[in-house]
XYZ file of C-alpha atoms in Angstrom:
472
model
C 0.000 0.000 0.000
C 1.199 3.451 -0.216
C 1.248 5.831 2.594
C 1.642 9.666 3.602
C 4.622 9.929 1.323
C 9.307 7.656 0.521
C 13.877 8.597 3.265
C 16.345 9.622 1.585
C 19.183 7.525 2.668
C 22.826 9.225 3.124
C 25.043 7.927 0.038
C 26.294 4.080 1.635
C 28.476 5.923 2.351
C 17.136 5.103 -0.307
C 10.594 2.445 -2.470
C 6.413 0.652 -4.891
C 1.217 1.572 -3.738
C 3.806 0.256 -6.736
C 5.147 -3.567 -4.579
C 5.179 -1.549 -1.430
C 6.561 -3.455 1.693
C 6.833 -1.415 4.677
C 3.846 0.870 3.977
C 1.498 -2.432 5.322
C 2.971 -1.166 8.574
C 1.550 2.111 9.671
C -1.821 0.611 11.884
C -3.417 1.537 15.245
C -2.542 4.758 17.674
C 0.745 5.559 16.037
C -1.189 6.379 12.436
C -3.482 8.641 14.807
C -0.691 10.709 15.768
C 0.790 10.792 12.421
C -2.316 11.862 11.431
C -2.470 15.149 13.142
C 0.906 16.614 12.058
C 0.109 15.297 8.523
C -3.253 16.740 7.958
C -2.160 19.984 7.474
C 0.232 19.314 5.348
C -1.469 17.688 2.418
C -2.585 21.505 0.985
C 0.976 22.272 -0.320
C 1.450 20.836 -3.643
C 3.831 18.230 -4.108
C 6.357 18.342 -7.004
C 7.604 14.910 -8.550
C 10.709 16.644 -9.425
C 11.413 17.858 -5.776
C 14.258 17.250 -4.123
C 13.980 16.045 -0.645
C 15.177 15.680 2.974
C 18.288 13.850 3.296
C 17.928 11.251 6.190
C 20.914 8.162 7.212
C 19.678 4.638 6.901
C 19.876 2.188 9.262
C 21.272 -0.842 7.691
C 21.846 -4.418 7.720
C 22.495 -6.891 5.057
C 20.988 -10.545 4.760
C 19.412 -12.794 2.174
C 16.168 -14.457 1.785
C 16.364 -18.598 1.373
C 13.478 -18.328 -0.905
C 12.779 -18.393 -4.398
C 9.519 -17.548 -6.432
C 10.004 -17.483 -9.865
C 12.856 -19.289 -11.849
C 14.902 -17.205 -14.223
C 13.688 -18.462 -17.563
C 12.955 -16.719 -20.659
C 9.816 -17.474 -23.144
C 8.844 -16.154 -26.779
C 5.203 -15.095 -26.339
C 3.800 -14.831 -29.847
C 2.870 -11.915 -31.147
C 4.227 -10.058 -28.065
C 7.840 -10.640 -28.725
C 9.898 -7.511 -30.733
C 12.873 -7.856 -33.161
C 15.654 -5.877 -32.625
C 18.138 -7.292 -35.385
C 20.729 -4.252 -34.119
C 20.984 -1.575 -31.310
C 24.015 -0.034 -32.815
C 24.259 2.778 -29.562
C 24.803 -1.036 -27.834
C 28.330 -1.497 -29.515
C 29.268 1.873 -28.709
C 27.870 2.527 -24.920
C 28.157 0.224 -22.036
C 23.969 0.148 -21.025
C 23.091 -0.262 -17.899
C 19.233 -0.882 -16.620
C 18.691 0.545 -12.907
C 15.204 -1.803 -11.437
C 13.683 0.707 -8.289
C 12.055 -1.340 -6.055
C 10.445 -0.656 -1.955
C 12.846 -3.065 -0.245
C 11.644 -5.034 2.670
C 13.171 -6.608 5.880
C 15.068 -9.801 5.253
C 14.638 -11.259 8.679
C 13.024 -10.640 11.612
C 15.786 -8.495 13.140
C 15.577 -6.182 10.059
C 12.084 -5.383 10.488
C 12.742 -2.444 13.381
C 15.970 -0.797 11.237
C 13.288 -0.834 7.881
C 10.596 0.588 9.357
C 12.891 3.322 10.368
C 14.290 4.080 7.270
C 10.440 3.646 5.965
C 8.550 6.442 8.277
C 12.057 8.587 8.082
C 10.947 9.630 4.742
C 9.572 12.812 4.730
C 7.109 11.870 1.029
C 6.152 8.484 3.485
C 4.707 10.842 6.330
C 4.067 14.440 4.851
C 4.671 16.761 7.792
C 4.017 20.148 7.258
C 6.799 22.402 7.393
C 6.777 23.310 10.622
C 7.069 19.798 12.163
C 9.699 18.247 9.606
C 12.367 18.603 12.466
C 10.371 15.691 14.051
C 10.801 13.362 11.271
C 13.214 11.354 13.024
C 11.699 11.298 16.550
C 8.798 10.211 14.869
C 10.201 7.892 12.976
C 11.876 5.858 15.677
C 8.287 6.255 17.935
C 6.855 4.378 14.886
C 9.213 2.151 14.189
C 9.700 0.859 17.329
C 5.563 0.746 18.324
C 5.117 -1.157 14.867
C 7.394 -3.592 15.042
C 5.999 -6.292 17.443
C 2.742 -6.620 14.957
C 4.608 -6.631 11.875
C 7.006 -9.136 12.744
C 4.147 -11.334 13.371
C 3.053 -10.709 10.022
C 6.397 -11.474 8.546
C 6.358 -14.625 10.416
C 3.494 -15.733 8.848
C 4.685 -15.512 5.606
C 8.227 -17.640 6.687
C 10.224 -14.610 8.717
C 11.432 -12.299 6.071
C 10.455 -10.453 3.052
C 10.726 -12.318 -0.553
C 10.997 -8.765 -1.939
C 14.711 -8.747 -2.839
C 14.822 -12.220 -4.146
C 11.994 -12.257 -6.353
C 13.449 -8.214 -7.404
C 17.338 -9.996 -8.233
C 15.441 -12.841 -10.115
C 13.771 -10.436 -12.407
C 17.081 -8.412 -12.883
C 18.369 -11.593 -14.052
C 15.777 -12.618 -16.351
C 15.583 -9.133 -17.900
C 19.033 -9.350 -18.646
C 18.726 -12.575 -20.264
C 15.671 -11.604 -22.102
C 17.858 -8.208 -23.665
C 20.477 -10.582 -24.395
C 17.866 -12.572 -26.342
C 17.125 -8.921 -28.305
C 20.942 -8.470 -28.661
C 21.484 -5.740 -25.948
C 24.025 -6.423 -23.490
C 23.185 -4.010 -20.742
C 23.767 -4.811 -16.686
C 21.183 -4.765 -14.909
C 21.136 -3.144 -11.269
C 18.653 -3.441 -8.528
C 18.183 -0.113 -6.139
C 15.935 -0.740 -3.126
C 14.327 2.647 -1.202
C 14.235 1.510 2.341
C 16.738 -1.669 2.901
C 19.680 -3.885 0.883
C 20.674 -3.078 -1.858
C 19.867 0.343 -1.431
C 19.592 3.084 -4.159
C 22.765 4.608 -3.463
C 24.684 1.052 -3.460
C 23.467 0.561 -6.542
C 24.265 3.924 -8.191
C 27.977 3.561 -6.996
C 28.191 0.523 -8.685
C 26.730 1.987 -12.000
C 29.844 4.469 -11.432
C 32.055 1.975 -10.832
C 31.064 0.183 -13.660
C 31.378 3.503 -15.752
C 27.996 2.848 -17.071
C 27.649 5.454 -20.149
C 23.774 4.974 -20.774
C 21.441 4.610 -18.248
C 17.429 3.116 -17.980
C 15.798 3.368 -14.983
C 12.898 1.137 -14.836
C 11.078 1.601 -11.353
C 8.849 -1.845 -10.892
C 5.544 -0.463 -9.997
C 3.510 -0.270 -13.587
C 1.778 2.889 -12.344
C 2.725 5.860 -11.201
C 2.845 7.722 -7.861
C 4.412 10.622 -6.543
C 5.176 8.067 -2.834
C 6.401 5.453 -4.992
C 8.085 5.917 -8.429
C 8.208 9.674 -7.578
C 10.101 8.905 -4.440
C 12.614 7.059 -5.967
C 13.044 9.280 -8.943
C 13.373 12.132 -6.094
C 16.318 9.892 -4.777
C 17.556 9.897 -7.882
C 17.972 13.355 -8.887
C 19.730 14.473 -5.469
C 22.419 11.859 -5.640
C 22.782 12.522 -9.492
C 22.869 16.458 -9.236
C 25.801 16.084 -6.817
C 28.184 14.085 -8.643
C 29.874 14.996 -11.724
C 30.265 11.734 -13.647
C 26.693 11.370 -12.957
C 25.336 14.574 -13.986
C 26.510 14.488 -17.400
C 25.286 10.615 -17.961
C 22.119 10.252 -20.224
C 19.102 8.816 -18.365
C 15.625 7.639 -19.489
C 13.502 7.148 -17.196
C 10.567 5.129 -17.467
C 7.898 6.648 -15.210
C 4.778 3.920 -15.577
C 3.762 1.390 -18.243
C 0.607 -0.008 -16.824
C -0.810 0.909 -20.089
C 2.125 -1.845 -22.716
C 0.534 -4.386 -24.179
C 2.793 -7.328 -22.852
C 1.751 -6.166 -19.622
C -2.232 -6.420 -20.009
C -1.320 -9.245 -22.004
C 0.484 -11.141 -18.898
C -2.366 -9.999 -16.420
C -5.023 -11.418 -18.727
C -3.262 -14.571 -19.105
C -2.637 -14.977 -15.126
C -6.542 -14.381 -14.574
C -7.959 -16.407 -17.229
C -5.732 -19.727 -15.876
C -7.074 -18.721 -12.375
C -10.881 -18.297 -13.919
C -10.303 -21.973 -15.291
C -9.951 -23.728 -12.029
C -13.042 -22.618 -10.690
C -16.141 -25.188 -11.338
C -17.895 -22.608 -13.264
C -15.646 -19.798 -14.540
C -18.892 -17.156 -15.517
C -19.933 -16.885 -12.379
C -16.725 -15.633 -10.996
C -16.345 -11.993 -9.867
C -13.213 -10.798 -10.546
C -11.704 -8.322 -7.769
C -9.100 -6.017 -8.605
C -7.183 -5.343 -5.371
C -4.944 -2.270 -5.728
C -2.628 0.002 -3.183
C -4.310 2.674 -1.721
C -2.913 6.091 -1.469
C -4.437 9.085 0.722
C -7.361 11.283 -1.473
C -4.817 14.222 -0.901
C -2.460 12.964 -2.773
C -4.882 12.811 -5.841
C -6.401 15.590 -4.753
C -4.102 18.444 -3.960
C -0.929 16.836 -5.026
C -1.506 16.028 -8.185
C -1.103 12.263 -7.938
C -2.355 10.472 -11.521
C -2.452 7.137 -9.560
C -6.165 6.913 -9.354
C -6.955 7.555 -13.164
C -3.934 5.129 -14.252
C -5.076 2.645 -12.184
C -8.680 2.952 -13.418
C -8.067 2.753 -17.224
C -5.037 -0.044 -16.311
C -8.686 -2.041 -15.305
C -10.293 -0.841 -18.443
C -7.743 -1.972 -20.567
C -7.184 -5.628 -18.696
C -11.001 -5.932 -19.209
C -10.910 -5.397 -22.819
C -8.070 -7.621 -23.558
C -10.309 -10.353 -21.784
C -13.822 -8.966 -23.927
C -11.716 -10.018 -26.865
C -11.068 -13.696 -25.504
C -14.768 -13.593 -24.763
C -14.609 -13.397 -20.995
C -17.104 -10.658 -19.423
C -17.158 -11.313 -15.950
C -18.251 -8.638 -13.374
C -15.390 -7.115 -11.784
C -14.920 -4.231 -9.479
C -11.680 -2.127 -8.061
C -11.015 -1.622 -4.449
C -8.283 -0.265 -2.624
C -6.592 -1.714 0.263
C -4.340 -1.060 3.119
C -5.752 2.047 4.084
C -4.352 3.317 7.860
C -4.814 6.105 9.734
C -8.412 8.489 10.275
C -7.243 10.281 6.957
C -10.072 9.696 3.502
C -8.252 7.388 1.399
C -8.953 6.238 -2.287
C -12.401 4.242 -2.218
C -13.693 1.903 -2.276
C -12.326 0.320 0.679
C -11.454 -3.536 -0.186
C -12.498 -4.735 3.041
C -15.676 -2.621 2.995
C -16.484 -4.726 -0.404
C -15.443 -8.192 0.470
C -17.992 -7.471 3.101
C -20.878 -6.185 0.728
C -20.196 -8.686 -1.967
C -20.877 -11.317 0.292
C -23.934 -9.615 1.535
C -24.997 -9.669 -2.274
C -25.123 -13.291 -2.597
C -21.439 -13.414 -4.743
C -20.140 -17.245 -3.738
C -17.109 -16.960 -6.074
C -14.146 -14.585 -6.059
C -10.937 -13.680 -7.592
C -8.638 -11.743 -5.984
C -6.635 -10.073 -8.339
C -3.235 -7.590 -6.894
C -3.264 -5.271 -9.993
C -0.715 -2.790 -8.301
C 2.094 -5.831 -7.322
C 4.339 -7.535 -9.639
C 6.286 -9.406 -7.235
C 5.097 -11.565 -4.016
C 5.182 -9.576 -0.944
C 3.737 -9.074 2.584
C 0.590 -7.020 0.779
C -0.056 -10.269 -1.276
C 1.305 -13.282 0.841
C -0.308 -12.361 3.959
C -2.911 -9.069 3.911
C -4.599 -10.116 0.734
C -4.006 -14.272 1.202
C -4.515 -14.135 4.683
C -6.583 -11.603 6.564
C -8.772 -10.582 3.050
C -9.536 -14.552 2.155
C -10.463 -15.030 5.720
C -12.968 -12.340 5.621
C -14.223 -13.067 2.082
C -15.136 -15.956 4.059
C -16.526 -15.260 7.157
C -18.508 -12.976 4.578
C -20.259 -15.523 2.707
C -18.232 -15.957 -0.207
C -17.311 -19.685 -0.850
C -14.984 -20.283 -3.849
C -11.949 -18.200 -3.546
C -9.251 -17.961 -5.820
C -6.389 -15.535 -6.301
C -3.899 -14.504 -8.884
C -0.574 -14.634 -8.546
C 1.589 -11.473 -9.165
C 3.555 -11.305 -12.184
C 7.246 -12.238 -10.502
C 9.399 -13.766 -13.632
C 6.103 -14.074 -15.877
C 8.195 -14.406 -19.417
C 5.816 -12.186 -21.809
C 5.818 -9.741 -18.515
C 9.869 -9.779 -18.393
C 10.351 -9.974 -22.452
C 8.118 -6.622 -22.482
C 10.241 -5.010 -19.489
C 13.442 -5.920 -22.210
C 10.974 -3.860 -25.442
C 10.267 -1.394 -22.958
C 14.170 -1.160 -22.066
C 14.661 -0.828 -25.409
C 12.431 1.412 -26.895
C 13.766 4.075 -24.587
C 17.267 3.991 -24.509
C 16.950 6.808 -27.652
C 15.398 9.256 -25.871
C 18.200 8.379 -22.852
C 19.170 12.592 -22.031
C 21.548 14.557 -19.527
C 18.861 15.890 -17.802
C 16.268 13.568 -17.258
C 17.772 13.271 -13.623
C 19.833 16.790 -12.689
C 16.677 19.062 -13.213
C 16.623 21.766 -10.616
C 14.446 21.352 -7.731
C 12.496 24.510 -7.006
C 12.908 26.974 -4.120
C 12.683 24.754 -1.411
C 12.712 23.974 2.237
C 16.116 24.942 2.664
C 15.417 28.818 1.934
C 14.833 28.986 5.567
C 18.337 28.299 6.427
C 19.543 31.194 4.575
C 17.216 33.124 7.001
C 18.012 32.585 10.765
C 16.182 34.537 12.040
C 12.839 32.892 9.971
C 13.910 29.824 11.094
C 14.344 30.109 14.543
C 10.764 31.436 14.539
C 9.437 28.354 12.752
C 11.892 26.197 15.018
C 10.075 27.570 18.028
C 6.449 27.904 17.675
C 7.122 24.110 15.196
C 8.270 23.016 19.041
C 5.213 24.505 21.313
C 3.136 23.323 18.491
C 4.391 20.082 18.502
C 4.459 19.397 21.943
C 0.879 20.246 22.254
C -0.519 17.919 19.813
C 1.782 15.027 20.632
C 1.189 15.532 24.255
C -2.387 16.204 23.921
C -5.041 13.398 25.866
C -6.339 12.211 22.530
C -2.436 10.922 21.617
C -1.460 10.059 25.139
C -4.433 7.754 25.646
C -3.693 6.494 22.051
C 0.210 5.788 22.661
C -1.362 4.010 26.440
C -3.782 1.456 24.764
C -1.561 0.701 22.237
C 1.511 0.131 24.512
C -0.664 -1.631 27.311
């Protein structure tokens, strides 16, 4: 799911909706606080391009023993694109950068990630006068949240299959260029835990690297996801010299390519086929949800690319002759804040009420196996889809190392590697929070009256109570 906003992490010396990890974890009394230095906020309108807060990561290194999809790579028909010659490939050394959210890989990590999660100043959206808290906060959070969500990563096998699944489909895209004859490398750049953005970037240095395409893995966009990262991006880039004169293309969503409908159809019409009578299914899209600010004042096209990435799925199943009903919901929603609706657990409910007795759970905003899939939509969703009344449940699986869904990452790769520029990443932020600092005197002000202000709402009964029944 997506939440109030992404940390930037301090060069190693940052993440998905969207396959979001961490932002499953902002529930009960801690959201409620969060809530009341956020609220405020969500008025000022939120650039994609805008630099950001620069915040030091905890970090920790481990792997996951656990594979989802083997690296394999398919021809899929009509899908697949010749490229007899890439002649920029036998004169540049291509790299492809994968942004991903990152998630803890055991159940040590989860603390340190939810840190460097709720550190993020586009994860919670403080308004300016209560940014200095974003690290208190952070560690309040993070250290409230992570009893409950280490239970949920224990019931999915004590970790996060996040990064394995991510460095399985880094692999199989680079197979599946090799296929097109492109030799690129292909890194993967995690916002919130190993391998982290900035690991990555210093290895696309390293590896002098002389034309870059960076591919963030959630198909559409938002500004707390794939504007995050990009935001990431652009300060690390704009600071280094060999960077800031390497071209870039930058792939911001493709929820709308055809290999990618293509692979979603295909994954729900094998699901349809193992129910006892397919036509009767209703098939529920299950997307991340994202505050109504965000759409709302910020500018955030999530919404309407996630609407017509429905419409177009739908159509591309009207043409195999399936019409089921469907419907859209979004799911885990936190905090007293409006977000997108409908709520998913609000329709599970009402579907059942309706007399629906077979389901299809479909995560349209995930293309890898996470906590969001493996355990809130497999677990606590099918359990109330139950309780509800509904019978047959089925669910599809997300798109992992799907090979029409990797061989059109490779055309996708591909197609923009032309329009690869020096500035895609090194545009200049605009005036910013920093003008303060070039006025003492202005921010001492804000520094004080941020601090009474502060005090008073995170000291008020309403939070104290709150932090109480949550702690005891």
């Amino acid at each position: 799911m997506i939440l109030w906003s992404y940390a930037r992490g301090r060069p190693l010396t940052s993440v998905s909706c969207h396959s979001l990890e961490g932002l499953h974890e902002l529930h009960g009394p801690s959201s409620q606080a969060l809530a009341f230095l956020s609220s405020n906020s969500t008025s000022e309108r939120t650039s994609v391009l805008r630099g950001s807060y620069v915040c030091g990561l905890v970090q920790k290194r481990n792997d996951v023993e656990k594979a989802f999809c083997a690296v394999g790579l398919g021809v899929y028909g009509e899908n697949v694109v010749e490229h007899q010659s890439h002649s920029h490939a036998t004169e540049d050394k291509v790299g492809v950068l994968l942004l991903n959210l990152g998630g803890p890989d055991t159940l040590n990590d989860v603390q340190p990630f939810l840190f460097n999660l709720f550190a993020d100043p586009d994860i919670i959206r403080l308004p300016r006068l209560f940014r200095f808290l974003q690290w208190p906060l952070a560690k309040l959070i993070s250290v409230l949240r992570a009893p409950k969500s280490k239970e949920g990563y224990t019931s999915i096998g004590g970790g996060s299959p996040l990064r394995k699944i991510t460095d399985e489909q880094a692999d199989a895209l680079k197979m599946a260029l090799r296929v097109k004859n492109l030799t690129a490398n292909v890194y993967v750049g995690m916002r919130y835990w190993y391998p982290f953005t900035e690991e990555a970037v210093q290895q696309i240095k390293r590896d002098r690297i002389t034309r870059l395409v960076v591919l963030p893995l959630y198909p559409q966009f938002s500004i707390s996801t794939t504007g995050s990262s990009i935001r990431v991006l652009q300060s690390i880039f704009r600071e280094d010299a060999y960077l800031s004169r390497l071209p870039v293309s930058i792939i911001r969503s493709w929820y709308q390519r055809e290999g990618y409908i293509m692979s979603m159809a295909d994954l729900i019409q094998k699901e349809l086929e193992k129910f006892a009578n397919p036509k009767e299914v209703m098939i529920f899209f299950s997307a991340h949800g994202v505050p109504v600010s965000y759409v709302e004042n910020a500018g955030d096209p999530y919404k309407d690319q996630m609407e017509e990435c429905i419409y177009l799925i739908m159509q591309k199943l009207k043409e195999r002759e399936i019409d089921n009903d469907h419907t859209l919901a979004y799911q885990s929603r936190v905090g007293p804040v409006e977000w997108l609706k409908p709520y998913t657990d609000k329709v599970l409910v009402e579907l059942g009420q309706k007399g629906v007795k077979s389901l299809l759970a479909v995560p349209v905003s995930f293309v890898s196996e996470h906590i969001e899939t493996l355990e809130e939509i497999d677990m606590e969703y099918k359990d109330l889809a139950l309780e509800s009344g509904i019978e047959n449940w089925g669910r599809v699986p997300a798109l992992n190392c799907t090979s029409s869904f990797i061989t059109d990452l490779a055309d996708a790769v591909i197609e923009a590697l032309p329009s690869a520029s020096t500035t895609a990443l090194t545009t200049p932020s605009s005036v910013s929070e920093e003008d303060d600092h070039y006025d003492p005197v202005r921010y001492a002000i804000k520094m004080f009256f941020g601090s009474i202000l502060a005090f008073v709402l995170l000291f008020s009964p309403r939070m104290l109570l709150a932090f109480r029944n949550h702690l005891f």
